[in-house]
Amino acid sequence: MDDEIRESILSQIKVIDKALALERNAEIFYRRAAERTESETGRSMFQWLARFENSHQSRLMKKREELHKQGMIAGTLPIDTQLEISEADIRAEIREDISDVDVLRMAIENERRAIAYYEKKFTHAVDDSVGEMFRSMVNDEERHIRILTDQLNSLTIDKIWTDLSALEKDIAEM
């Protein structure tokens, strides 16, 4: 295999490793949000989002393994778990004294950062399947923003969490 192609594949694997770190941090964020909210509806929504971010990690791992095989890279290629993600750092920490409204705002900002990273990467993806995967993930993250924004508006204006059944259409599409 040509060294240039192998280098391109390794570069895409590094992009996926950063995306894995983003999704891992997002899952941690949503699990922590679920633990700290007193709302059962909020807890259910955050747990669902955590599971969804975990499913993104599975997709990314599968694509990473495909690229690893495609590049005919000998042995295993360890995932760099200490990656600096300056391009789209996802905040996973949640202070104890923060309100649910502020947690929702943080979640929306985190989703926007992920979208910015994925959009940048799918436009530069050498492998079409990597680009398609990131496009699909952008669509998912945009739906997350819609759901989070609906909840934020409801909590800010009506002071209540929106019943998740009202969000079933968005959730079903995911």
PDB file of C-alpha atoms in Angstrom:
ATOM      1  CA  MET A   1       0.000   0.000   0.000  1.00  0.00           C
ATOM      2  CA  ASP A   2       1.205   3.481  -0.871  1.00  0.00           C
ATOM      3  CA  ASP A   3       2.646   5.426   2.101  1.00  0.00           C
ATOM      4  CA  GLU A   4       0.553   8.459   1.180  1.00  0.00           C
ATOM      5  CA  ILE A   5      -2.671   6.442   1.354  1.00  0.00           C
ATOM      6  CA  ARG A   6      -1.633   4.846   4.643  1.00  0.00           C
ATOM      7  CA  GLU A   7      -0.851   8.296   6.055  1.00  0.00           C
ATOM      8  CA  SER A   8      -4.267   9.530   4.915  1.00  0.00           C
ATOM      9  CA  ILE A   9      -5.960   6.613   6.672  1.00  0.00           C
ATOM     10  CA  LEU A  10      -3.975   7.248   9.860  1.00  0.00           C
ATOM     11  CA  SER A  11      -5.016  10.894   9.685  1.00  0.00           C
ATOM     12  CA  GLN A  12      -8.689   9.899   9.417  1.00  0.00           C
ATOM     13  CA  ILE A  13      -8.273   7.523  12.357  1.00  0.00           C
ATOM     14  CA  LYS A  14      -6.963  10.447  14.428  1.00  0.00           C
ATOM     15  CA  VAL A  15     -10.024  12.502  13.431  1.00  0.00           C
ATOM     16  CA  ILE A  16     -12.229   9.615  14.544  1.00  0.00           C
ATOM     17  CA  ASP A  17     -10.290   9.344  17.816  1.00  0.00           C
ATOM     18  CA  LYS A  18     -11.069  13.001  18.520  1.00  0.00           C
ATOM     19  CA  ALA A  19     -14.717  12.395  17.658  1.00  0.00           C
ATOM     20  CA  LEU A  20     -14.714   9.420  20.043  1.00  0.00           C
ATOM     21  CA  ALA A  21     -13.385  11.667  22.803  1.00  0.00           C
ATOM     22  CA  LEU A  22     -16.111  14.236  22.030  1.00  0.00           C
ATOM     23  CA  GLU A  23     -18.836  11.606  22.191  1.00  0.00           C
ATOM     24  CA  ARG A  24     -17.396  10.065  25.363  1.00  0.00           C
ATOM     25  CA  ASN A  25     -17.387  13.481  27.057  1.00  0.00           C
ATOM     26  CA  ALA A  26     -20.939  14.144  25.850  1.00  0.00           C
ATOM     27  CA  GLU A  27     -22.094  10.823  27.290  1.00  0.00           C
ATOM     28  CA  ILE A  28     -20.414  11.627  30.626  1.00  0.00           C
ATOM     29  CA  PHE A  29     -22.031  15.073  30.612  1.00  0.00           C
ATOM     30  CA  TYR A  30     -25.521  13.640  30.039  1.00  0.00           C
ATOM     31  CA  ARG A  31     -25.053  10.919  32.677  1.00  0.00           C
ATOM     32  CA  ARG A  32     -24.009  13.559  35.211  1.00  0.00           C
ATOM     33  CA  ALA A  33     -26.938  15.771  34.200  1.00  0.00           C
ATOM     34  CA  ALA A  34     -29.297  12.815  34.708  1.00  0.00           C
ATOM     35  CA  GLU A  35     -27.863  12.183  38.178  1.00  0.00           C
ATOM     36  CA  ARG A  36     -28.196  15.756  39.370  1.00  0.00           C
ATOM     37  CA  THR A  37     -31.611  16.811  38.070  1.00  0.00           C
ATOM     38  CA  GLU A  38     -34.598  16.336  40.343  1.00  0.00           C
ATOM     39  CA  SER A  39     -36.986  16.053  37.394  1.00  0.00           C
ATOM     40  CA  GLU A  40     -37.898  12.531  36.342  1.00  0.00           C
ATOM     41  CA  THR A  41     -38.636  13.825  32.828  1.00  0.00           C
ATOM     42  CA  GLY A  42     -35.268  15.590  32.707  1.00  0.00           C
ATOM     43  CA  ARG A  43     -33.523  12.479  34.014  1.00  0.00           C
ATOM     44  CA  SER A  44     -35.155  10.314  31.321  1.00  0.00           C
ATOM     45  CA  MET A  45     -34.205  12.748  28.572  1.00  0.00           C
ATOM     46  CA  PHE A  46     -30.575  13.042  29.744  1.00  0.00           C
ATOM     47  CA  GLN A  47     -30.279   9.244  30.060  1.00  0.00           C
ATOM     48  CA  TRP A  48     -31.667   8.846  26.550  1.00  0.00           C
ATOM     49  CA  LEU A  49     -29.168  11.408  25.218  1.00  0.00           C
ATOM     50  CA  ALA A  50     -26.322   9.591  27.029  1.00  0.00           C
ATOM     51  CA  ARG A  51     -27.339   6.332  25.346  1.00  0.00           C
ATOM     52  CA  PHE A  52     -27.500   8.108  22.006  1.00  0.00           C
ATOM     53  CA  GLU A  53     -23.973   9.520  22.433  1.00  0.00           C
ATOM     54  CA  ASN A  54     -22.852   6.006  23.313  1.00  0.00           C
ATOM     55  CA  SER A  55     -24.348   4.747  20.038  1.00  0.00           C
ATOM     56  CA  HIS A  56     -22.294   7.393  18.220  1.00  0.00           C
ATOM     57  CA  GLN A  57     -19.191   5.967  19.891  1.00  0.00           C
ATOM     58  CA  SER A  58     -20.107   2.513  18.581  1.00  0.00           C
ATOM     59  CA  ARG A  59     -20.482   3.863  15.032  1.00  0.00           C
ATOM     60  CA  LEU A  60     -17.149   5.639  15.295  1.00  0.00           C
ATOM     61  CA  MET A  61     -15.395   2.527  16.631  1.00  0.00           C
ATOM     62  CA  LYS A  62     -16.792   0.442  13.782  1.00  0.00           C
ATOM     63  CA  LYS A  63     -15.583   2.984  11.203  1.00  0.00           C
ATOM     64  CA  ARG A  64     -12.199   3.180  12.955  1.00  0.00           C
ATOM     65  CA  GLU A  65     -11.817  -0.605  12.727  1.00  0.00           C
ATOM     66  CA  GLU A  66     -12.773  -0.550   9.028  1.00  0.00           C
ATOM     67  CA  LEU A  67     -10.138   2.095   8.317  1.00  0.00           C
ATOM     68  CA  HIS A  68      -7.563   0.173  10.343  1.00  0.00           C
ATOM     69  CA  LYS A  69      -8.180  -2.916   8.211  1.00  0.00           C
ATOM     70  CA  GLN A  70      -8.311  -0.882   4.995  1.00  0.00           C
ATOM     71  CA  GLY A  71      -4.926   0.621   5.810  1.00  0.00           C
ATOM     72  CA  MET A  72      -3.507  -2.839   6.447  1.00  0.00           C
ATOM     73  CA  ILE A  73      -1.946  -1.499   9.619  1.00  0.00           C
ATOM     74  CA  ALA A  74      -0.207  -4.302  11.491  1.00  0.00           C
ATOM     75  CA  GLY A  75      -1.237  -4.982  15.068  1.00  0.00           C
ATOM     76  CA  THR A  76      -3.593  -2.848  17.075  1.00  0.00           C
ATOM     77  CA  LEU A  77      -3.735   0.892  16.919  1.00  0.00           C
ATOM     78  CA  PRO A  78      -4.481   2.154  20.433  1.00  0.00           C
ATOM     79  CA  ILE A  79      -7.005   4.929  20.849  1.00  0.00           C
ATOM     80  CA  ASP A  80      -5.454   8.081  22.245  1.00  0.00           C
ATOM     81  CA  THR A  81      -7.676   8.742  25.267  1.00  0.00           C
ATOM     82  CA  GLN A  82      -5.750  11.858  26.284  1.00  0.00           C
ATOM     83  CA  LEU A  83      -6.488  13.818  23.128  1.00  0.00           C
ATOM     84  CA  GLU A  84      -6.586  17.590  23.159  1.00  0.00           C
ATOM     85  CA  ILE A  85      -9.822  18.558  21.478  1.00  0.00           C
ATOM     86  CA  SER A  86      -9.335  22.285  21.192  1.00  0.00           C
ATOM     87  CA  GLU A  87     -11.498  22.448  18.059  1.00  0.00           C
ATOM     88  CA  ALA A  88     -14.658  21.315  19.792  1.00  0.00           C
ATOM     89  CA  ASP A  89     -14.082  20.719  23.471  1.00  0.00           C
ATOM     90  CA  ILE A  90     -17.163  19.274  25.132  1.00  0.00           C
ATOM     91  CA  ARG A  91     -17.641  20.401  28.697  1.00  0.00           C
ATOM     92  CA  ALA A  92     -18.384  17.342  30.827  1.00  0.00           C
ATOM     93  CA  GLU A  93     -18.190  18.983  34.257  1.00  0.00           C
ATOM     94  CA  ILE A  94     -21.391  20.148  35.918  1.00  0.00           C
ATOM     95  CA  ARG A  95     -21.237  22.149  39.145  1.00  0.00           C
ATOM     96  CA  GLU A  96     -23.528  20.990  41.938  1.00  0.00           C
ATOM     97  CA  ASP A  97     -25.198  24.395  42.292  1.00  0.00           C
ATOM     98  CA  ILE A  98     -26.082  24.852  38.621  1.00  0.00           C
ATOM     99  CA  SER A  99     -29.729  25.031  37.543  1.00  0.00           C
ATOM    100  CA  ASP A 100     -31.397  22.710  35.039  1.00  0.00           C
ATOM    101  CA  VAL A 101     -31.801  25.716  32.733  1.00  0.00           C
ATOM    102  CA  ASP A 102     -28.036  26.274  32.769  1.00  0.00           C
ATOM    103  CA  VAL A 103     -27.382  22.561  32.218  1.00  0.00           C
ATOM    104  CA  LEU A 104     -29.628  22.694  29.140  1.00  0.00           C
ATOM    105  CA  ARG A 105     -27.732  25.750  27.877  1.00  0.00           C
ATOM    106  CA  MET A 106     -24.430  23.912  28.370  1.00  0.00           C
ATOM    107  CA  ALA A 107     -25.824  20.875  26.553  1.00  0.00           C
ATOM    108  CA  ILE A 108     -26.906  23.004  23.589  1.00  0.00           C
ATOM    109  CA  GLU A 109     -23.476  24.637  23.434  1.00  0.00           C
ATOM    110  CA  ASN A 110     -21.785  21.218  23.596  1.00  0.00           C
ATOM    111  CA  GLU A 111     -23.943  19.968  20.733  1.00  0.00           C
ATOM    112  CA  ARG A 112     -23.083  23.065  18.675  1.00  0.00           C
ATOM    113  CA  ARG A 113     -19.380  22.455  19.242  1.00  0.00           C
ATOM    114  CA  ALA A 114     -19.734  18.849  18.117  1.00  0.00           C
ATOM    115  CA  ILE A 115     -21.587  19.984  14.985  1.00  0.00           C
ATOM    116  CA  ALA A 116     -18.840  22.491  14.175  1.00  0.00           C
ATOM    117  CA  TYR A 117     -16.190  19.782  14.511  1.00  0.00           C
ATOM    118  CA  TYR A 118     -18.108  17.231  12.424  1.00  0.00           C
ATOM    119  CA  GLU A 119     -18.971  19.742   9.696  1.00  0.00           C
ATOM    120  CA  LYS A 120     -15.340  20.730   9.397  1.00  0.00           C
ATOM    121  CA  LYS A 121     -14.231  17.122   9.242  1.00  0.00           C
ATOM    122  CA  PHE A 122     -16.807  15.798   6.767  1.00  0.00           C
ATOM    123  CA  THR A 123     -15.939  18.515   4.275  1.00  0.00           C
ATOM    124  CA  HIS A 124     -12.295  17.397   4.414  1.00  0.00           C
ATOM    125  CA  ALA A 125     -12.876  13.641   4.648  1.00  0.00           C
ATOM    126  CA  VAL A 126     -10.880  11.699   2.092  1.00  0.00           C
ATOM    127  CA  ASP A 127     -13.027   8.598   2.535  1.00  0.00           C
ATOM    128  CA  ASP A 128     -16.647   9.166   1.429  1.00  0.00           C
ATOM    129  CA  SER A 129     -17.987   6.793   4.068  1.00  0.00           C
ATOM    130  CA  VAL A 130     -16.300   8.856   6.810  1.00  0.00           C
ATOM    131  CA  GLY A 131     -17.824  12.026   5.379  1.00  0.00           C
ATOM    132  CA  GLU A 132     -21.268  10.403   5.236  1.00  0.00           C
ATOM    133  CA  MET A 133     -20.948   9.198   8.825  1.00  0.00           C
ATOM    134  CA  PHE A 134     -20.093  12.716  10.032  1.00  0.00           C
ATOM    135  CA  ARG A 135     -22.969  14.214   7.994  1.00  0.00           C
ATOM    136  CA  SER A 136     -25.353  11.776   9.643  1.00  0.00           C
ATOM    137  CA  MET A 137     -23.962  12.641  13.071  1.00  0.00           C
ATOM    138  CA  VAL A 138     -24.462  16.355  12.349  1.00  0.00           C
ATOM    139  CA  ASN A 139     -28.133  15.604  11.630  1.00  0.00           C
ATOM    140  CA  ASP A 140     -28.407  13.718  14.929  1.00  0.00           C
ATOM    141  CA  GLU A 141     -26.764  16.534  16.889  1.00  0.00           C
ATOM    142  CA  GLU A 142     -29.087  19.085  15.236  1.00  0.00           C
ATOM    143  CA  ARG A 143     -32.074  17.039  16.427  1.00  0.00           C
ATOM    144  CA  HIS A 144     -30.565  16.959  19.906  1.00  0.00           C
ATOM    145  CA  ILE A 145     -30.385  20.755  19.824  1.00  0.00           C
ATOM    146  CA  ARG A 146     -34.060  20.960  18.831  1.00  0.00           C
ATOM    147  CA  ILE A 147     -35.068  18.697  21.716  1.00  0.00           C
ATOM    148  CA  LEU A 148     -32.846  20.535  24.208  1.00  0.00           C
ATOM    149  CA  THR A 149     -34.073  23.930  22.981  1.00  0.00           C
ATOM    150  CA  ASP A 150     -37.704  22.843  23.338  1.00  0.00           C
ATOM    151  CA  GLN A 151     -36.977  21.752  26.899  1.00  0.00           C
ATOM    152  CA  LEU A 152     -35.081  24.967  27.637  1.00  0.00           C
ATOM    153  CA  ASN A 153     -37.960  27.098  26.347  1.00  0.00           C
ATOM    154  CA  SER A 154     -40.502  25.115  28.334  1.00  0.00           C
ATOM    155  CA  LEU A 155     -38.448  25.287  31.516  1.00  0.00           C
ATOM    156  CA  THR A 156     -37.689  28.994  31.075  1.00  0.00           C
ATOM    157  CA  ILE A 157     -41.191  30.123  30.089  1.00  0.00           C
ATOM    158  CA  ASP A 158     -43.534  27.618  31.736  1.00  0.00           C
ATOM    159  CA  LYS A 159     -41.192  26.497  34.538  1.00  0.00           C
ATOM    160  CA  ILE A 160     -41.893  22.843  33.690  1.00  0.00           C
ATOM    161  CA  TRP A 161     -40.193  20.110  31.712  1.00  0.00           C
ATOM    162  CA  THR A 162     -41.955  19.189  28.477  1.00  0.00           C
ATOM    163  CA  ASP A 163     -43.447  15.735  28.593  1.00  0.00           C
ATOM    164  CA  LEU A 164     -41.185  13.529  26.486  1.00  0.00           C
ATOM    165  CA  SER A 165     -44.189  12.200  24.590  1.00  0.00           C
ATOM    166  CA  ALA A 166     -44.389  15.655  22.982  1.00  0.00           C
ATOM    167  CA  LEU A 167     -40.893  15.025  21.645  1.00  0.00           C
ATOM    168  CA  GLU A 168     -41.629  11.539  20.348  1.00  0.00           C
ATOM    169  CA  LYS A 169     -41.466  12.607  16.699  1.00  0.00           C
ATOM    170  CA  ASP A 170     -37.896  13.896  17.069  1.00  0.00           C
ATOM    171  CA  ILE A 171     -36.915  10.963  19.241  1.00  0.00           C
ATOM    172  CA  ALA A 172     -38.460   8.426  16.848  1.00  0.00           C
ATOM    173  CA  GLU A 173     -36.487   9.902  13.931  1.00  0.00           C
ATOM    174  CA  MET A 174     -33.245   9.226  15.730  1.00  0.00           C
TER     175      MET A 174
END
